[in-house]
DNA sequence: GTCTATACTAAGATAGAC
DNA sequence: GTCTATCTTAGTATAGAC
């Protein structure tokens, strides 16, 4: 985004604008392909074909496959951050995580968020051949994950009564871990098209009830003389 | 490891026995490698090197990489079935699933069970390039998963009061799905070596309490006039 | 900046001697 | 049944014309 002299040019724009558009096309093509085929499964040739740009152009914009995916993760992380700026209770979080990611609630579904969840699986250390130890994509993802985890904890803290938090300071962290585990777990299920199709909305509700019950337990303990 | 002489049959055994031993060596090497590197990440060359047998022998015993992994899954499924023959309550199941798989409780940890959990992730449909649609490994895994799911449901049914089951017949299934999601989710965490190391035993306990709370809810509803 | 043609490499698989 | 040498393919990446 250096020169912005947007003279006339309806559809085409400046050379810079055209380049930017190409870059975005590549990124969006990679997003779709990555959701469908994963990291290893997404070939640069496929990105080229799907974006409509020749492979040379892809390598002009991104110097390697790793760099392309780092850029893709950054794109998704940015989208995630914007999406998660308002308040969000435990129940809504689980609903978005379980029913949204599974695609059961299209309202809550964004490809960017789904890709971040997919990346969690790619990043399984040493696993999958996908993202090996010294892979920049993995490193970038782990950085973002720490960041997103912090945001999650803060937002979950808001939805736990203040006195309970005071009595059990690490409860929000634990709830965050549990809800993350649940969403990750359902993500695995949702994308495994195993047996009967599940009613994810109902499971989101059950999961929320289960965690809320846990909070109630701690609240009771906080109200009593404490354990 | 040359063949040399067939002196005392004690350790060496017949030619058949030697062949069987080779086959097992290959499977065990593949098990370790697969846990470490996943499906894509495990190369036939590595299996050959790690097992001590040349690649030609590996292909003599298993006609393809896919067949090798199908055999490996069968080996693990057999181990799983033996392991899960006795009774096992919800709490113990979650402990095994969360603390065991993470390695936090070595007592509960078996490589075979861990591999099956890893395979759940590999099987993410269309994902990872690992196990594509028409992959025999994936098909074999999905068959086993259905089987194991049934066993899980039956065993969880036993740990829910009979009257509650009668009132809410699909509750055991739902609990099974939730506990599967939790264990899958924690498996992802445990193998992502992200931020702070978690106390999986404690999380196993929290998860158990959360689900037990859910059961209590249904029990109360069953006791009352019902929802 | 865009594109075609091609070099390089890793990995699955096979042939055939022993 | 075991092993070495080799074939084949697919996928990342680059060179260089336009």
XYZ file of C-alpha atoms (C1' of nucleotides) in Angstrom:
490
model
C 0.000 0.000 0.000
C 2.507 2.609 -0.997
C 1.160 4.774 -3.731
C -2.548 5.444 -3.528
C -3.182 7.744 -6.466
C -6.424 6.176 -7.504
C -7.102 7.978 -10.770
C -10.297 7.114 -12.632
C -9.871 3.426 -13.390
C -13.166 1.752 -12.521
C -12.475 -1.949 -12.327
C -8.785 -2.143 -12.941
C -7.198 0.489 -10.780
C -3.497 1.153 -10.667
C -0.859 -1.443 -11.185
C -0.441 -1.516 -7.427
C -4.117 -2.126 -6.943
C -4.012 -4.959 -9.433
C -1.112 -6.509 -7.609
C -2.944 -6.237 -4.317
C -5.953 -7.874 -5.845
C -3.818 -10.739 -7.099
C -2.341 -11.208 -3.690
C -5.761 -11.362 -2.138
C -7.037 -13.781 -4.762
C -4.165 -16.083 -3.933
C -4.854 -15.815 -0.222
C -8.555 -16.562 -0.621
C -7.866 -19.506 -2.886
C -5.402 -20.820 -0.327
C -7.992 -20.382 2.427
C -10.550 -22.539 0.630
C -8.027 -25.155 -0.333
C -6.476 -25.290 3.112
C -9.870 -25.834 4.737
C -10.553 -28.616 2.286
C -7.193 -30.318 2.059
C -5.055 -29.140 4.937
C -1.503 -27.899 4.804
C 0.236 -30.797 3.138
C -2.752 -31.439 0.954
C -2.724 -27.955 -0.468
C -0.247 -27.787 -3.326
C 1.132 -24.631 -4.788
C -0.047 -25.870 -8.170
C -3.595 -26.075 -6.838
C -3.375 -22.593 -5.341
C -2.204 -21.361 -8.697
C -5.025 -23.056 -10.567
C -7.700 -22.076 -8.076
C -6.642 -18.436 -7.913
C -6.457 -18.223 -11.670
C -2.880 -16.966 -11.502
C 0.085 -18.892 -12.809
C 2.450 -20.439 -10.357
C 5.144 -17.933 -11.106
C 2.896 -15.160 -9.852
C 2.135 -17.064 -6.695
C 5.851 -17.291 -5.998
C 6.264 -13.655 -6.834
C 3.830 -12.670 -4.090
C 4.929 -15.278 -1.557
C 8.429 -16.526 -1.609
C 7.542 -20.006 -0.397
C 4.645 -22.186 0.626
C 5.497 -21.535 4.255
C 5.366 -17.797 3.762
C 2.041 -18.106 2.005
C 0.585 -19.948 4.976
C 2.078 -17.546 7.481
C 0.373 -14.732 5.596
C -2.836 -16.740 5.511
C -2.741 -17.271 9.266
C -2.135 -13.579 9.799
C -5.116 -12.790 7.639
C -7.258 -15.150 9.705
C -5.943 -13.934 13.010
C -6.820 -10.374 12.029
C -10.342 -11.465 11.173
C -10.588 -13.373 14.447
C -9.494 -10.358 16.458
C -12.131 -8.164 14.854
C -14.779 -10.790 15.408
C -13.887 -11.231 19.045
C -13.776 -7.637 20.139
C -17.216 -7.398 21.767
C -18.348 -9.241 24.887
C -19.079 -12.960 24.698
C -20.321 -15.197 27.476
C -19.316 -18.788 28.062
C -22.504 -20.104 26.522
C -22.215 -18.032 23.384
C -18.565 -18.931 23.058
C -19.335 -22.623 23.145
C -22.153 -22.183 20.696
C -19.905 -20.384 18.283
C -17.156 -22.910 18.832
C -19.234 -26.038 18.494
C -22.243 -25.214 16.343
C -20.500 -22.481 14.397
C -17.335 -24.301 13.467
C -19.148 -27.461 12.557
C -21.140 -25.457 10.075
C -24.364 -26.277 11.908
C -24.981 -22.581 12.447
C -23.860 -20.752 9.283
C -24.684 -17.517 11.032
C -21.716 -18.044 13.314
C -19.426 -19.585 10.755
C -16.458 -17.857 9.183
C -13.847 -19.559 7.097
C -11.139 -17.615 8.848
C -12.105 -18.911 12.255
C -12.418 -22.436 10.891
C -8.948 -22.220 9.449
C -7.481 -21.243 12.799
C -9.127 -24.277 14.325
C -7.747 -26.436 11.557
C -4.310 -25.000 12.210
C -4.562 -26.120 15.819
C -4.697 -29.625 14.500
C -1.911 -29.085 11.988
C 0.274 -27.813 14.745
C 0.085 -31.058 16.655
C 3.711 -31.215 17.373
C 5.735 -33.583 15.298
C 2.435 -34.894 14.033
C 1.027 -35.129 10.594
C 4.143 -34.235 8.776
C 2.111 -31.102 8.409
C 3.988 -28.611 10.463
C 7.328 -29.921 11.578
C 9.380 -28.574 14.431
C 11.217 -25.852 12.581
C 8.313 -24.783 10.476
C 7.609 -21.068 10.384
C 3.901 -21.661 9.958
C 3.819 -23.609 13.178
C 5.794 -20.958 14.995
C 3.487 -18.233 13.742
C 0.438 -20.218 14.754
C 1.695 -20.884 18.253
C 2.340 -17.195 18.761
C -1.203 -16.366 17.688
C -2.625 -19.109 19.824
C -1.049 -17.707 22.958
C -2.461 -14.339 22.010
C -5.956 -15.678 21.369
C -5.859 -17.704 24.556
C -5.225 -14.568 26.575
C -8.110 -12.812 24.914
C -10.348 -15.784 25.616
C -9.431 -15.892 29.279
C -10.166 -12.198 29.698
C -13.521 -12.477 28.055
C -14.488 -15.540 30.034
C -13.466 -13.815 33.241
C -16.163 -11.266 32.564
C -18.827 -13.923 32.560
C -17.902 -15.390 35.936
C -19.190 -13.642 39.068
C -16.523 -11.373 40.538
C -16.557 -12.949 43.998
C -16.028 -16.383 42.538
C -13.086 -15.149 40.505
C -11.628 -13.584 43.605
C -11.951 -16.824 45.532
C -10.695 -18.991 42.632
C -8.425 -16.793 40.537
C -7.469 -19.450 38.031
C -10.994 -20.632 37.380
C -11.386 -18.542 34.211
C -8.203 -20.043 32.818
C -9.450 -23.529 33.555
C -12.809 -22.839 32.003
C -11.070 -21.489 28.952
C -8.991 -24.618 28.623
C -12.048 -26.806 28.986
C -14.072 -24.872 26.465
C -11.142 -24.854 24.063
C -10.807 -28.600 24.464
C -14.503 -29.034 23.811
C -14.490 -26.927 20.680
C -11.346 -28.614 19.401
C -12.875 -32.000 20.110
C -16.098 -31.184 18.309
C -14.145 -29.761 15.448
C -12.512 -33.154 15.055
C -15.898 -34.838 15.101
C -17.547 -32.376 12.768
C -14.870 -32.915 10.186
C -14.666 -36.656 10.476
C -18.082 -37.374 9.027
C -18.225 -40.485 11.110
C -21.488 -42.217 12.083
C -24.738 -40.352 12.505
C -24.705 -36.621 12.036
C -24.745 -34.930 15.405
C -26.997 -32.109 16.488
C -24.213 -29.697 17.273
C -26.502 -26.991 18.548
C -27.804 -29.370 21.192
C -24.311 -30.434 22.138
C -23.270 -26.815 22.410
C -26.109 -26.378 24.871
C -25.143 -29.433 26.896
C -21.540 -28.345 27.002
C -22.587 -24.915 28.189
C -24.772 -26.423 30.886
C -21.958 -28.684 32.007
C -19.517 -25.801 32.387
C -22.088 -23.533 33.956
C -22.748 -26.273 36.470
C -19.071 -26.272 37.259
C -19.126 -22.520 37.810
C -22.123 -22.951 40.113
C -20.159 -25.487 42.129
C -17.343 -23.044 42.654
C -19.839 -20.290 43.402
C -21.378 -22.427 46.132
C -17.962 -23.129 47.543
C -17.115 -19.435 47.426
C -20.370 -18.605 49.198
C -19.800 -21.221 51.892
C -16.736 -21.031 54.057
C -14.704 -22.440 51.176
C -13.211 -25.847 50.700
C 21.479 -58.635 12.033
C 22.733 -61.118 9.502
C 21.126 -64.451 9.129
C 24.285 -66.440 9.860
C 23.776 -69.879 11.295
C 20.722 -71.532 12.604
C 22.440 -73.079 15.589
C 20.159 -73.419 18.598
C 16.575 -72.938 17.585
C 16.021 -71.428 21.025
C 15.959 -67.764 20.192
C 15.660 -67.898 16.481
C 12.934 -70.381 15.839
C 11.687 -71.521 12.483
C 11.788 -69.516 9.310
C 8.119 -68.756 9.826
C 8.819 -67.483 13.316
C 11.568 -65.271 12.000
C 9.247 -63.830 9.399
C 6.624 -63.151 12.022
C 9.194 -61.418 14.140
C 10.193 -59.233 11.230
C 6.611 -58.295 10.604
C 6.180 -57.331 14.217
C 9.392 -55.339 14.249
C 8.104 -53.369 11.307
C 4.774 -52.745 12.984
C 6.363 -51.593 16.219
C 8.734 -49.296 14.381
C 5.798 -47.880 12.451
C 3.888 -47.378 15.700
C 6.648 -45.276 17.227
C 7.214 -43.306 14.074
C 3.536 -42.713 13.480
C 3.066 -41.385 17.003
C 5.997 -39.080 16.471
C 5.487 -37.977 12.894
C 1.962 -38.855 11.865
C 0.875 -40.579 8.713
C 2.378 -38.344 6.071
C 5.403 -37.729 8.205
C 6.214 -41.400 8.476
C 8.166 -42.497 5.428
C 8.666 -46.063 4.361
C 12.389 -45.366 4.340
C 12.194 -44.368 8.006
C 10.200 -47.462 8.877
C 12.834 -49.515 7.140
C 15.678 -47.809 8.987
C 13.974 -47.884 12.368
C 12.962 -51.517 12.131
C 16.414 -52.518 11.022
C 15.031 -54.237 7.942
C 15.698 -53.087 4.399
C 12.918 -51.441 2.500
C 12.445 -54.429 0.265
C 11.495 -56.512 3.277
C 9.038 -53.930 4.430
C 7.326 -54.114 1.064
C 7.441 -57.874 1.170
C 5.418 -57.902 4.392
C 3.114 -55.033 3.475
C 2.330 -54.356 -0.101
C 1.955 -50.603 0.371
C 2.161 -47.868 2.940
C -1.604 -47.901 3.207
C -1.663 -51.612 3.945
C 1.011 -51.158 6.567
C -1.087 -48.571 8.344
C -4.258 -50.607 8.063
C -2.406 -53.465 9.748
C -1.084 -51.059 12.356
C -4.582 -49.810 13.139
C -5.814 -53.372 13.439
C -3.025 -54.130 15.855
C -3.995 -51.116 17.949
C -7.682 -51.836 17.795
C -7.035 -55.334 19.066
C -5.052 -53.920 21.972
C -7.787 -51.387 22.663
C -10.459 -54.075 22.750
C -8.508 -56.123 25.254
C -7.882 -53.074 27.378
C -11.524 -52.043 27.381
C -13.117 -55.327 28.291
C -13.721 -54.715 31.987
C -16.066 -52.129 33.487
C -15.118 -48.449 33.401
C -17.057 -45.526 34.811
C -17.337 -42.087 33.289
C -14.760 -40.642 35.654
C -12.211 -43.327 35.000
C -12.807 -43.087 31.283
C -12.100 -39.362 31.290
C -9.038 -39.869 33.408
C -7.688 -42.430 31.021
C -8.614 -40.297 28.072
C -7.218 -37.018 29.318
C -4.450 -37.791 31.786
C -3.519 -41.101 30.201
C -3.255 -39.992 26.608
C -1.384 -36.862 27.476
C 1.217 -39.020 29.146
C 0.530 -37.384 32.493
C -0.388 -40.748 33.929
C 1.983 -43.327 32.438
C 0.073 -45.988 34.296
C -2.838 -45.433 31.956
C -0.821 -44.809 28.833
C -0.438 -47.226 25.981
C 1.028 -46.381 22.620
C -1.685 -48.332 20.899
C -4.439 -46.246 22.415
C -2.527 -43.067 21.681
C -2.204 -44.075 18.058
C -5.930 -44.566 17.725
C -6.438 -41.082 19.081
C -3.897 -39.754 16.629
C -5.721 -41.527 13.839
C -8.889 -39.679 14.770
C -7.075 -36.530 13.876
C -5.589 -37.978 10.702
C -9.016 -38.981 9.587
C -10.255 -35.415 9.600
C -11.979 -35.651 6.326
C -10.284 -34.079 3.385
C -7.880 -32.601 5.891
C -4.185 -32.904 6.190
C -3.665 -34.577 2.894
C -3.067 -37.384 5.313
C -5.992 -39.621 4.751
C -7.885 -38.616 1.667
C -11.376 -39.703 0.759
C -10.515 -42.966 -0.917
C -7.820 -43.958 1.500
C -8.063 -47.458 2.892
C -6.499 -46.413 6.152
C -9.198 -43.864 6.670
C -11.925 -46.365 5.822
C -10.466 -48.912 8.208
C -10.237 -46.344 10.966
C -13.811 -45.178 10.549
C -15.036 -48.753 10.795
C -13.116 -49.235 14.025
C -14.305 -45.948 15.381
C -17.941 -46.921 14.978
C -17.131 -50.154 16.750
C -15.325 -48.466 19.599
C -18.057 -45.877 19.933
C -20.633 -48.615 20.449
C -18.494 -50.212 23.119
C -18.062 -46.842 24.821
C -21.777 -46.148 24.854
C -22.520 -49.526 26.388
C -19.964 -49.072 29.088
C -21.086 -45.572 29.896
C -24.677 -46.748 30.087
C -23.655 -48.952 32.982
C -22.476 -45.979 34.976
C -25.709 -44.007 34.669
C -28.580 -44.884 37.032
C -31.079 -47.177 35.329
C -34.091 -44.971 35.914
C -32.341 -42.003 34.360
C -31.460 -44.048 31.305
C -35.049 -45.156 31.017
C -36.289 -41.593 31.161
C -33.569 -40.260 28.813
C -32.572 -43.155 26.569
C -30.075 -41.242 24.493
C -28.274 -39.681 27.425
C -25.459 -42.296 27.413
C -24.834 -41.595 23.744
C -24.655 -37.881 24.404
C -22.318 -38.357 27.334
C -20.136 -40.535 25.183
C -19.954 -37.893 22.499
C -19.088 -35.231 25.045
C -16.409 -37.303 26.687
C -14.985 -38.256 23.318
C -14.892 -34.598 22.353
C -13.138 -33.758 25.604
C -10.503 -36.424 25.216
C -9.944 -35.536 21.581
C -9.652 -31.888 22.518
C -7.147 -32.544 25.263
C -5.216 -34.788 22.971
C -4.803 -31.850 20.643
C -3.610 -29.681 23.513
C -1.304 -32.281 24.956
C 0.438 -32.698 21.654
C 0.673 -29.054 20.771
C 3.135 -28.140 23.477
C 1.687 -24.677 23.532
C 1.953 -22.327 26.508
C 2.177 -23.538 30.082
C 2.062 -27.240 30.653
C -1.349 -28.214 31.941
C -2.152 -30.375 34.918
C -4.071 -32.968 32.971
C -5.040 -34.982 36.017
C -6.797 -31.943 37.427
C -8.532 -31.245 34.166
C -9.634 -34.852 33.976
C -11.211 -34.362 37.375
C -12.940 -31.131 36.368
C -14.240 -32.715 33.197
C -15.590 -35.637 35.183
C -17.279 -33.301 37.635
C -18.816 -31.309 34.799
C -20.310 -34.397 33.169
C -21.385 -35.882 36.465
C -23.162 -32.622 37.176
C -24.981 -33.012 33.903
C -26.047 -36.523 34.856
C -27.306 -35.201 38.183
C -29.387 -32.642 36.328
C -31.059 -35.323 34.286
C -31.473 -37.452 37.382
C -33.298 -34.608 39.113
C -35.515 -34.163 36.104
C -36.206 -37.872 36.021
C -37.072 -37.823 39.703
C -39.396 -34.830 39.336
C -42.374 -34.998 37.048
C -40.019 -34.585 34.099
C -39.420 -31.635 31.883
C 4.241 -7.991 -12.328
C 2.816 -11.794 -15.119
C 3.606 -16.011 -17.151
C 5.883 -20.702 -19.327
C 9.015 -24.117 -19.058
C 11.933 -26.615 -16.372
C 15.224 -28.053 -12.533
C 15.460 -30.413 -8.247
C 14.085 -33.407 -4.525
C 11.621 -36.486 -1.562
C 9.029 -40.404 -1.254
C 6.416 -44.532 -2.763
C 7.175 -48.468 -5.110
C 9.449 -52.404 -7.956
C 13.065 -55.681 -10.070
C 15.816 -59.061 -9.505
C 20.130 -61.074 -7.253
C 20.924 -63.863 -3.351
C 12.300 -64.138 2.825
C 15.950 -60.783 2.616
C 18.294 -57.182 0.526
C 20.350 -53.461 -3.094
C 19.690 -50.655 -6.832
C 16.621 -48.268 -9.440
C 12.268 -46.387 -11.503
C 8.424 -43.021 -11.170
C 5.698 -39.477 -9.693
C 4.354 -35.442 -7.454
C 5.377 -31.313 -5.570
C 8.432 -27.174 -4.373
C 10.825 -23.844 -6.399
C 13.503 -21.054 -10.031
C 14.974 -18.987 -14.627
C 14.092 -15.994 -17.783
C 10.960 -14.246 -21.706
C 7.471 -10.821 -22.090
